[in-house]
Short mmCIF file of C-alpha atoms and ligand atoms in Angstrom, two decimals:
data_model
loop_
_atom_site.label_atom_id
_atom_site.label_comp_id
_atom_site.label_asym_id
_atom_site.label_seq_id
_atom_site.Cartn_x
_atom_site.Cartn_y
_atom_site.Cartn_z
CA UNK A 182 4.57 -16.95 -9.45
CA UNK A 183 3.39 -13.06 -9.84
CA UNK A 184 0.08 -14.30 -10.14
CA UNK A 185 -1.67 -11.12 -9.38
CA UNK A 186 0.55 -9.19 -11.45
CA UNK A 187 0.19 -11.62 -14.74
CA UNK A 188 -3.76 -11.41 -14.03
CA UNK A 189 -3.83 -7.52 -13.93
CA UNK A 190 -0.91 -7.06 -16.94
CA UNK A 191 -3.85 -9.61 -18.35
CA UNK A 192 -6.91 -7.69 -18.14
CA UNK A 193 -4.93 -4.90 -19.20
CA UNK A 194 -4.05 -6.35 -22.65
CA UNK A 195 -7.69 -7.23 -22.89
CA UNK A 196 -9.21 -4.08 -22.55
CA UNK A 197 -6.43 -2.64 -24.65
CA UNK A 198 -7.23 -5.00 -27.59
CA UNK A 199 -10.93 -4.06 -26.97
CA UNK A 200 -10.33 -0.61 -27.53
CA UNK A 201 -7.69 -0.40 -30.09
CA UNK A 202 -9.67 -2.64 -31.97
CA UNK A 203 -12.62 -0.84 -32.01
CA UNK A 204 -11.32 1.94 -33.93
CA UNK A 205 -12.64 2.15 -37.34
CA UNK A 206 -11.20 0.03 -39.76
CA UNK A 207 -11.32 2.73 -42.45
CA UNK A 208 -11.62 6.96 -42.21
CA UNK A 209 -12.22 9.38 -44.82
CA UNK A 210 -8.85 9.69 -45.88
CA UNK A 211 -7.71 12.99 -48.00
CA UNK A 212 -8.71 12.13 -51.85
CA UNK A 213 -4.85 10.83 -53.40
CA UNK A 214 -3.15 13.37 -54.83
CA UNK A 215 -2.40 10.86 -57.90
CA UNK A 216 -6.24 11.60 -59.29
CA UNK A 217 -5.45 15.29 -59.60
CA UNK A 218 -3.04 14.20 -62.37
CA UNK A 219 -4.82 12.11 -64.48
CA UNK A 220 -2.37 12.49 -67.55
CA UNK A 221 0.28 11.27 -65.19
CA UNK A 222 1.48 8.73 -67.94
CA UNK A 223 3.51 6.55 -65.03
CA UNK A 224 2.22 4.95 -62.36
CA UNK A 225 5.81 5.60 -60.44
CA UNK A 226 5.08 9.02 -60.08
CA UNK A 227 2.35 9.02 -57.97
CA UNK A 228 4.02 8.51 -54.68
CA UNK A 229 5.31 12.13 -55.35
CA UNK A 230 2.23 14.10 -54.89
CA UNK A 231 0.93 11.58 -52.21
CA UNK A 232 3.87 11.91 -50.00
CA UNK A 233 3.07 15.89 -50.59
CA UNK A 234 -0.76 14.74 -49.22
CA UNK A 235 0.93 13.65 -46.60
CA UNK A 236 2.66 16.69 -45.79
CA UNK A 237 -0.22 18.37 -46.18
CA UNK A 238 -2.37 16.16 -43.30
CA UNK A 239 1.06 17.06 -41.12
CA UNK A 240 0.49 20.62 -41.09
CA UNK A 241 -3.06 20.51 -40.40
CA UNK A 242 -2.21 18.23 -37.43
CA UNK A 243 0.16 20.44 -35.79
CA UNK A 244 -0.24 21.21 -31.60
CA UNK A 245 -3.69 20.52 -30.45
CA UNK A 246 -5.39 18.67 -33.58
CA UNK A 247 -3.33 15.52 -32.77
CA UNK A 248 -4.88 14.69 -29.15
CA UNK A 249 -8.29 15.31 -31.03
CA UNK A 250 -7.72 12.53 -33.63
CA UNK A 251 -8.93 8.91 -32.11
CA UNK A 252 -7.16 7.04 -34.69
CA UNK A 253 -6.41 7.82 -38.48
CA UNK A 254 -6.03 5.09 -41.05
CA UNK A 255 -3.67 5.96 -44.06
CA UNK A 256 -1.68 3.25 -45.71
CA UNK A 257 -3.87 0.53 -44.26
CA UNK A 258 -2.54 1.60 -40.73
CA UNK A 259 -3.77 2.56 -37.83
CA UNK A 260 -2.00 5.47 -35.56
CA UNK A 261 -2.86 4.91 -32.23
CA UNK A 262 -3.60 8.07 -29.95
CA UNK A 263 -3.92 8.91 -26.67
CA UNK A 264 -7.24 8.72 -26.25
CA UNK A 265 -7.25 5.25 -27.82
CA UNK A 266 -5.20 4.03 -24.50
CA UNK A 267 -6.10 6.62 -21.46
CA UNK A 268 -8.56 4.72 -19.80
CA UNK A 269 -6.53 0.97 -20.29
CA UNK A 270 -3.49 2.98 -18.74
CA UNK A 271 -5.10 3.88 -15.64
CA UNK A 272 -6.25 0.55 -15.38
CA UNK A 273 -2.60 -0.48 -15.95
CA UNK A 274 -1.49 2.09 -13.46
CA UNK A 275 -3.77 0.80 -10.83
CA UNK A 276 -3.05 -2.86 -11.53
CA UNK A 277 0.49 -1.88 -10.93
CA UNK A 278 0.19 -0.43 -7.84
CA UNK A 279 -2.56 -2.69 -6.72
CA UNK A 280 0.76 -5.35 -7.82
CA UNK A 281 3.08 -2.82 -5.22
CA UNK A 282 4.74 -1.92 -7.56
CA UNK A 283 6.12 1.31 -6.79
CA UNK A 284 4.74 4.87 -7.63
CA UNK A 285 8.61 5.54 -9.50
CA UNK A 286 8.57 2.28 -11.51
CA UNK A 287 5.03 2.85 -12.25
CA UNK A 288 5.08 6.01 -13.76
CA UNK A 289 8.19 4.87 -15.56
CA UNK A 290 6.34 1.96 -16.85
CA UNK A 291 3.66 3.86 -18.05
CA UNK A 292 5.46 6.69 -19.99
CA UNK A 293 7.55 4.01 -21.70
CA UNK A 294 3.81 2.11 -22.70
CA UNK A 295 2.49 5.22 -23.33
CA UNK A 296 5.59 6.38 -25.69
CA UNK A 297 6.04 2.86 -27.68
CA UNK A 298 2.11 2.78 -28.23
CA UNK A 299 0.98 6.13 -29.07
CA UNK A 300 1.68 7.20 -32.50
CA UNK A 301 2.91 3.11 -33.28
CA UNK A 302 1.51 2.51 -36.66
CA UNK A 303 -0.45 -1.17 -37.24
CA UNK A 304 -0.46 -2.45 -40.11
CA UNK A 305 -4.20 -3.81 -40.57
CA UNK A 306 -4.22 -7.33 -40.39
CA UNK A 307 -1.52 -7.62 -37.75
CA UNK A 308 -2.83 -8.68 -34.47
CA UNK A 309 -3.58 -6.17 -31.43
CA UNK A 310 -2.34 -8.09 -29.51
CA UNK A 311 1.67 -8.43 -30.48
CA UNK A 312 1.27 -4.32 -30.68
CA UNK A 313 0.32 -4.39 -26.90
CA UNK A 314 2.11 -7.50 -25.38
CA UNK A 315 5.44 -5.74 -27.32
CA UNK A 316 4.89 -2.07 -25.72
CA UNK A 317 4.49 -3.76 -22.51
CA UNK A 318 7.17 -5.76 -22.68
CA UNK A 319 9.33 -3.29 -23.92
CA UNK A 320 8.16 -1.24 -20.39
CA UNK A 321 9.00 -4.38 -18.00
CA UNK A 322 12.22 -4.72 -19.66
CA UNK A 323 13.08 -1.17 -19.37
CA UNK A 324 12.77 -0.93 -16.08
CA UNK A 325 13.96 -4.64 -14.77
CA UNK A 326 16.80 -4.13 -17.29
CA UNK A 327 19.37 -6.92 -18.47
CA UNK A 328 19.80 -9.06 -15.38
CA UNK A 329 23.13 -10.34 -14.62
CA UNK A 330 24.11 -14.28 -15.02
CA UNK A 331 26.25 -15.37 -11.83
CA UNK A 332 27.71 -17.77 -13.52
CA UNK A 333 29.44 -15.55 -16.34
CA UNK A 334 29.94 -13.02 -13.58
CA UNK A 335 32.00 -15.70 -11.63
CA UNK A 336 33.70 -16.87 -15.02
CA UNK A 337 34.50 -13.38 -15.24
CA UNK A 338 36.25 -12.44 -12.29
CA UNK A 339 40.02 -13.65 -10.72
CA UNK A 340 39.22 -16.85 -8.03
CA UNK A 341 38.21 -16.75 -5.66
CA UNK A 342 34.63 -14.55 -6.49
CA UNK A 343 33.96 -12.99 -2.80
CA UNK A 344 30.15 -12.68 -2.55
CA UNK A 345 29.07 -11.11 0.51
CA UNK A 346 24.45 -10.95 1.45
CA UNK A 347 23.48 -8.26 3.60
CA UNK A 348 20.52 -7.33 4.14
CA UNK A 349 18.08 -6.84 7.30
CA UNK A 350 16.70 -9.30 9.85
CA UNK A 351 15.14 -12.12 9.10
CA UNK A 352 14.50 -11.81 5.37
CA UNK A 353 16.56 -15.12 4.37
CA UNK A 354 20.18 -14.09 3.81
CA UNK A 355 21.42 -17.40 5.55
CA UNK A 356 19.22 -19.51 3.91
CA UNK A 357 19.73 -17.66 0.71
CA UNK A 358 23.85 -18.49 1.02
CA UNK A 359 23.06 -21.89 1.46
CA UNK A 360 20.56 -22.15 -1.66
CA UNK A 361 23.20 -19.77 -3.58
CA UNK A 362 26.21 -22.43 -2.71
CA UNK A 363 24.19 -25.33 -3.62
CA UNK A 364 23.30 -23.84 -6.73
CA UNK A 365 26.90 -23.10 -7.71
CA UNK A 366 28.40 -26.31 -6.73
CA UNK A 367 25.57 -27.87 -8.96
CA UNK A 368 26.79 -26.06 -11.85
CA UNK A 369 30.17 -27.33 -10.94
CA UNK A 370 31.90 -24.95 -8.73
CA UNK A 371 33.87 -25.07 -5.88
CA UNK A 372 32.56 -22.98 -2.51
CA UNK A 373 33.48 -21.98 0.76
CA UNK A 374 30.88 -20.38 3.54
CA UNK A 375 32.31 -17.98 5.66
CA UNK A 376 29.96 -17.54 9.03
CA UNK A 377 29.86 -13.62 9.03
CA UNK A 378 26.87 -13.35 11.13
CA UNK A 379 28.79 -13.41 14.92
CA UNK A 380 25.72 -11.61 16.55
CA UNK A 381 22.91 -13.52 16.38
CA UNK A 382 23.34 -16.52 18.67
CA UNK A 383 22.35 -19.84 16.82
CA UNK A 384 23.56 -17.89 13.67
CA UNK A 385 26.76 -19.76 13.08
CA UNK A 386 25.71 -23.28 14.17
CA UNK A 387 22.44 -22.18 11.60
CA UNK A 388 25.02 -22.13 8.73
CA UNK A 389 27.04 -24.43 9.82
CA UNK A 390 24.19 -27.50 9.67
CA UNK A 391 23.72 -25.96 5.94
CA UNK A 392 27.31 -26.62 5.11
CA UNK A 393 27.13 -29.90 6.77
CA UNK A 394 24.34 -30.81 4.78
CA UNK A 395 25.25 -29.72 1.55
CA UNK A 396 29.00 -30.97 1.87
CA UNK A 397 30.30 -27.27 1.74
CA UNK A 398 33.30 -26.21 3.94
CA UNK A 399 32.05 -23.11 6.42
CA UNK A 400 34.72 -21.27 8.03
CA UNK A 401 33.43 -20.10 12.06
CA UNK A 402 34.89 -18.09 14.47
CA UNK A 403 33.69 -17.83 17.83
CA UNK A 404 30.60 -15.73 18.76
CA UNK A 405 30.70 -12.29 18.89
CA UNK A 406 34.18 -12.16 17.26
CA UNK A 407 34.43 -9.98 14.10
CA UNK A 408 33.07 -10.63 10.95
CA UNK A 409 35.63 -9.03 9.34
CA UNK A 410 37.88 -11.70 10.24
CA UNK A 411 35.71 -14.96 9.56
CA UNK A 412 35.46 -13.55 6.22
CA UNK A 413 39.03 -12.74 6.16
CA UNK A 414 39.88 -15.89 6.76
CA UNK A 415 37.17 -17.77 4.36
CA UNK A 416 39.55 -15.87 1.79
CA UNK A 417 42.16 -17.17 2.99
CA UNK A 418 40.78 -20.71 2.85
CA UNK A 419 39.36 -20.12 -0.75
CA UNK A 420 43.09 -19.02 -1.76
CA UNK A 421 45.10 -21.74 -0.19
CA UNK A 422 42.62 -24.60 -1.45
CA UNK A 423 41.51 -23.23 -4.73
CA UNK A 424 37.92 -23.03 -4.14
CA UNK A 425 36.12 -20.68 -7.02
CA UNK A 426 33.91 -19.02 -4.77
CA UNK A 427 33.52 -17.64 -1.27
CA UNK A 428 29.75 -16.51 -0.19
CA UNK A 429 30.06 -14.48 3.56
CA UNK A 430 26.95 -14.65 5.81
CA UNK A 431 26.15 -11.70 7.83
CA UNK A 432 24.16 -10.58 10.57
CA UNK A 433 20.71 -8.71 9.94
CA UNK A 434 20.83 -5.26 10.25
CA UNK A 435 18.95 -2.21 9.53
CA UNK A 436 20.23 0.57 8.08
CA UNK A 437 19.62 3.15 11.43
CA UNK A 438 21.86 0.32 13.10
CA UNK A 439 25.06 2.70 13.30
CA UNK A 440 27.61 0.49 14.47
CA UNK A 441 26.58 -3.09 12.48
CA UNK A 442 26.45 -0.75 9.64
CA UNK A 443 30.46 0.26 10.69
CA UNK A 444 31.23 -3.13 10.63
CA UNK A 445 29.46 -3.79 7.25
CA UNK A 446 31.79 -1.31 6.00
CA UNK A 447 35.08 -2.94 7.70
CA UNK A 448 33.55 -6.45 6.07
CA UNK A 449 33.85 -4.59 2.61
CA UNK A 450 37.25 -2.86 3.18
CA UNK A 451 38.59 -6.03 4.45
CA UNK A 452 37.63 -8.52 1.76
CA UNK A 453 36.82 -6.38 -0.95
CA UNK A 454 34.04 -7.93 -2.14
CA UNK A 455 33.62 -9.18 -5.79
CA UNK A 456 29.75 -8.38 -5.06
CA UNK A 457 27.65 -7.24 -2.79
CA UNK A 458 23.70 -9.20 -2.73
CA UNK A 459 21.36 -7.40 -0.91
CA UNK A 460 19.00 -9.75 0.19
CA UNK A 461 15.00 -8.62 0.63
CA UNK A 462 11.66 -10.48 1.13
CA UNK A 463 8.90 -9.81 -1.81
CA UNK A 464 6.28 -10.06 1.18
CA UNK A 465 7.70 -6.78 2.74
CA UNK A 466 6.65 -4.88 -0.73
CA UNK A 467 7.35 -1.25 -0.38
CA UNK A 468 8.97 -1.50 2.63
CA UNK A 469 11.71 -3.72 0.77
CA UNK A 470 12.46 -0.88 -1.54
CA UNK A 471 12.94 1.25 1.11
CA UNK A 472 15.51 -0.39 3.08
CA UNK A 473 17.15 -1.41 -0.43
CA UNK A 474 17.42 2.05 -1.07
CA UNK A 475 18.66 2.93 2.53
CA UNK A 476 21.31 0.19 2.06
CA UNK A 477 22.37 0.94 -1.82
CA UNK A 478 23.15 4.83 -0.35
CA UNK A 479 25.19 3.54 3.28
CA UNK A 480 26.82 0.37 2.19
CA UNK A 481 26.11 -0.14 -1.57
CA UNK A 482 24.74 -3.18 -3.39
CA UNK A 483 25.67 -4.56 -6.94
CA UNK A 484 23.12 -7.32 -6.93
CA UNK A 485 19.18 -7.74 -5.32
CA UNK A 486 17.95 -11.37 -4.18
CA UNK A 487 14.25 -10.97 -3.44
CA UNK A 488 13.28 -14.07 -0.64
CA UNK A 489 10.11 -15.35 -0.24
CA UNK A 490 8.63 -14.81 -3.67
CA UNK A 491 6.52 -18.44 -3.18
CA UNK A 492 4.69 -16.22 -0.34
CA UNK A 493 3.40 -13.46 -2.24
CA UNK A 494 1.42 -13.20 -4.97
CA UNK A 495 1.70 -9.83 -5.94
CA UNK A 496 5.33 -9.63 -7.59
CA UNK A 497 5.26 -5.62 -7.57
CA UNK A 498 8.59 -5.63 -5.47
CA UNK A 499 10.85 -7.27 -7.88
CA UNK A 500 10.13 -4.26 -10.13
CA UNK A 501 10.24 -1.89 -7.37
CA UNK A 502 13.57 -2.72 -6.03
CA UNK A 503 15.46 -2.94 -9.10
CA UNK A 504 13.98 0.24 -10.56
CA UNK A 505 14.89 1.75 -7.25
CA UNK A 506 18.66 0.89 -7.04
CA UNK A 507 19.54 0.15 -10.26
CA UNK A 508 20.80 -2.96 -9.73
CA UNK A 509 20.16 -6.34 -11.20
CA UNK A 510 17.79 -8.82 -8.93
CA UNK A 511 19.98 -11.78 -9.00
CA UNK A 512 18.21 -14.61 -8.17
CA UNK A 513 14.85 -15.22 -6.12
CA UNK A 514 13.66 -17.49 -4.01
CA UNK A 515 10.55 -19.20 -3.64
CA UNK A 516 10.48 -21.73 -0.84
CA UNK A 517 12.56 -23.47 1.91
CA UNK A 518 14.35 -25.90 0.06
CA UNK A 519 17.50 -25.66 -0.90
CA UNK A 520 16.61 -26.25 -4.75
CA UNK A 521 13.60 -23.59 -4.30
CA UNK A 522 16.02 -20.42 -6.17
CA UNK A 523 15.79 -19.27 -9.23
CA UNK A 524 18.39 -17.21 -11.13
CA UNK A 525 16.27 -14.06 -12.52
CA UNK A 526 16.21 -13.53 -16.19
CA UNK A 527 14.27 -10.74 -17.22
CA UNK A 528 13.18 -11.78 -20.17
CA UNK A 529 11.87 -15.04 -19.54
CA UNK A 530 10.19 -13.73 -16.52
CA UNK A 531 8.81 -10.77 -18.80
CA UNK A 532 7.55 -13.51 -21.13
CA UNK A 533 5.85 -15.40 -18.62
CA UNK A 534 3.89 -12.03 -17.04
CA UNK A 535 2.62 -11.69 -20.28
CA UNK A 536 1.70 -15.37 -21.68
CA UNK A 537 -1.63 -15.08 -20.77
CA UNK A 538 -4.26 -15.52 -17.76
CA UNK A 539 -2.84 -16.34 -14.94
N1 LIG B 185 8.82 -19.44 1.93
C1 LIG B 185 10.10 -19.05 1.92
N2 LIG B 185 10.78 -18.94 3.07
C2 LIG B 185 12.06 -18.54 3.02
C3 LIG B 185 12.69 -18.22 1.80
N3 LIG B 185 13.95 -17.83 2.08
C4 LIG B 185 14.09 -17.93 3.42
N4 LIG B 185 12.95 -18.35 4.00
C5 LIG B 185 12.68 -18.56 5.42
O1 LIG B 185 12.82 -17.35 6.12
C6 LIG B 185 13.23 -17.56 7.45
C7 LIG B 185 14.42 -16.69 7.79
O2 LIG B 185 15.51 -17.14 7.00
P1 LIG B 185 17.02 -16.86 7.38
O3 LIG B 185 17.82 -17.37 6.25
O4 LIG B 185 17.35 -17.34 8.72
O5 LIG B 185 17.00 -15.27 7.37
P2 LIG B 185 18.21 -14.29 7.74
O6 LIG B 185 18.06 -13.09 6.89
O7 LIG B 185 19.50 -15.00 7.67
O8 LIG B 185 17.84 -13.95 9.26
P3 LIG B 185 18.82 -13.21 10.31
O9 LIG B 185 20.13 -13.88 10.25
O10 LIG B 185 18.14 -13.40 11.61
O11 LIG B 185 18.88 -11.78 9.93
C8 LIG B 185 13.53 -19.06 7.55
O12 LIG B 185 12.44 -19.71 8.15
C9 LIG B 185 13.67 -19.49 6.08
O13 LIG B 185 13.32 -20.83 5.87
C10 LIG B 185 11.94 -18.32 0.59
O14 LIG B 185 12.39 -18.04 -0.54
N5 LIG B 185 10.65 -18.75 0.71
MG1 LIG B 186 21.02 -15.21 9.02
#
């Protein structure tokens, strides 16, 4: 998974170790203030003048000096500059975008590595490496954020949970509800299917073999009758039986769509959904962040699944879309299978981009 992305993140590290570590291990450092005092009769007093040293090496720092200095070493530490890292960034900010990851999540990826590893002190002795993996970890995590666990969410909230997938055509909301339900009932819930997707022909009898194959009541309506209702009425089914959670199906539909966007709108007036799942493919890259953005401003979202993941290599979107919305990515999925979903954790996944070559 996010193979390209772990190799470039990997190369990255490399070339950042190279270079940090090539900085001298030892400068010309001022001459310690403690030997100007040599009738100093306690050794606890030199930290007094030093610290006053260090003042000193402040001032003479000040605007301008600081982008000069490559790295100084005082206390056994290194201070990283700017220098030290420009050309690994650029390498980083290519990889990125090379990754599609977005120009917005870039740049905020790379002021956040640039911030934590500029001016970060390292203690010699400690490895490069934990410096670098923890600045860019630090980055990932900024932007993906905390991630939300469904199941706490659903724990959370009065019965039953109403989750409702939108999202445009053909990017896997249906078979996203079905993987969704199956993962829920596995962790011992209770779920109803409501067949919001009217318009498409083959859409309902589509879900419908789903819930027939998973064991998982769907509520239908006829074709072309609305949504609204077959989601309505799902509620109502949830209620009366004491199911935990309803999940509605909808029809694909792009945001420039003016009346399936309408009824989007009805859909969430009517049921009042608990939370709404955008669902997007990782193989559309940019593109996905532009519809999710599109459908965050019309509609709203409080949740991103990201399809398709098994397909493409590159892994920039998950980033993307997250950084663009601010909203949590959910789960994604990464094959046909029902079993082939994975809740998204941000730190695992974090972990993972950054154990190593690819
Ligand atoms: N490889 C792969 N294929 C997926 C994944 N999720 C969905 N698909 C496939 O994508 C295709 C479209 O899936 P659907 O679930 O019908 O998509 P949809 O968004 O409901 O489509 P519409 O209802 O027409 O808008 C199907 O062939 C799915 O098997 C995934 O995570 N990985
Ligand atoms: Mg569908």
């Amino acid at each position: 998974m996010f193979k390209a992305l772990k190799e470039k993140l990997f190369s990255v590290r490399q070339r950042l170790e190279t270079t940090i570590s090539e900085q001298p291990a030892e400068e010309p450092v001022a001459a310690p203030a403690v030997q100007e005092l040599p009738d100093s009769p306690a050794v606890e007093q030199a930290p007094q003048p030093a610290a006053q040293a260090d003042e000193g090496a402040k001032e003479k720092k000040a605007p301008g000096f600081a982008q000069k200095v490559v790295s100084l070493v005082r206390d056994r530490e290194f201070i990283i500059s700017d220098k030290d890292i420009e050309d690994s960034l650029s390498d980083l900010e290519i990889g990125l975008l090379e990754s599609d990851v977005a120009f917005s999540a870039t740049d905020a990826i790379l002021s956040k590595v640039r911030e934590d590893l500029t001016g970060s002190k390292r203690k010699i002795g400690t490895s490069v490496d934990s410096v670098i993996t923890n600045a860019l970890s630090e980055a990932l995590l900024s932007v993906l954020g905390e991630g939300v666990n469904i199941l706490d969410f659903i724990a959370s909230h009065e019965k039953p949970v109403k989750i409702l997938f939108t999202g445009v055509n053909g990017t896997g909301k249906t078979t996203s509800v079905a993987k969704v339900a199956n993962y829920l009932t596995k962790n011992g819930l209770t779920v109803a299917i409501g067949a919001g997707d009217t318009f498409r022909a083959g859409a309902i009898e589509q879900i419908d073999v789903h819930g027939e194959r998973l064991g998982i009541k769907v509520i239908q309506h006829q074709e072309g009758s609305d949504p609204s209702a077959v989601l309505f009425d799902t509620v109502q089914y949830a209620k009366a039986h004491n199911v935990d959670v309803v999940l509605g199906d909808t029809a694909g539909r792009f945001h420039n769509r003016v009346n399936l966007m309408n009824q989007l709108s009805k859909i969430r007036r009517v049921i009042q959904p608990d939370m709404i799942v955008y669902v997007d493919e990782a193989v559309a890259g940019n593109d996905a962040v532009i519809r999710a953005e599109e459908f965050s401003k019309s509609v709203g979202m409080d949740a991103v699944m990201l399809t398709k993941v098994d397909m493409d290599p590159k892994g920039g979107a998950a980033i993307s879309i997250v950084q663009a919305v601010g909203k949590p990515l959910i789960f994604i999925g990464v094959g046909q299978g029902y079993d082939d979903i994975m809740p998204f954790e941000p730190k695992a996944i974090v972990a993972d981009l950054l154990a190593g070559e690819a």
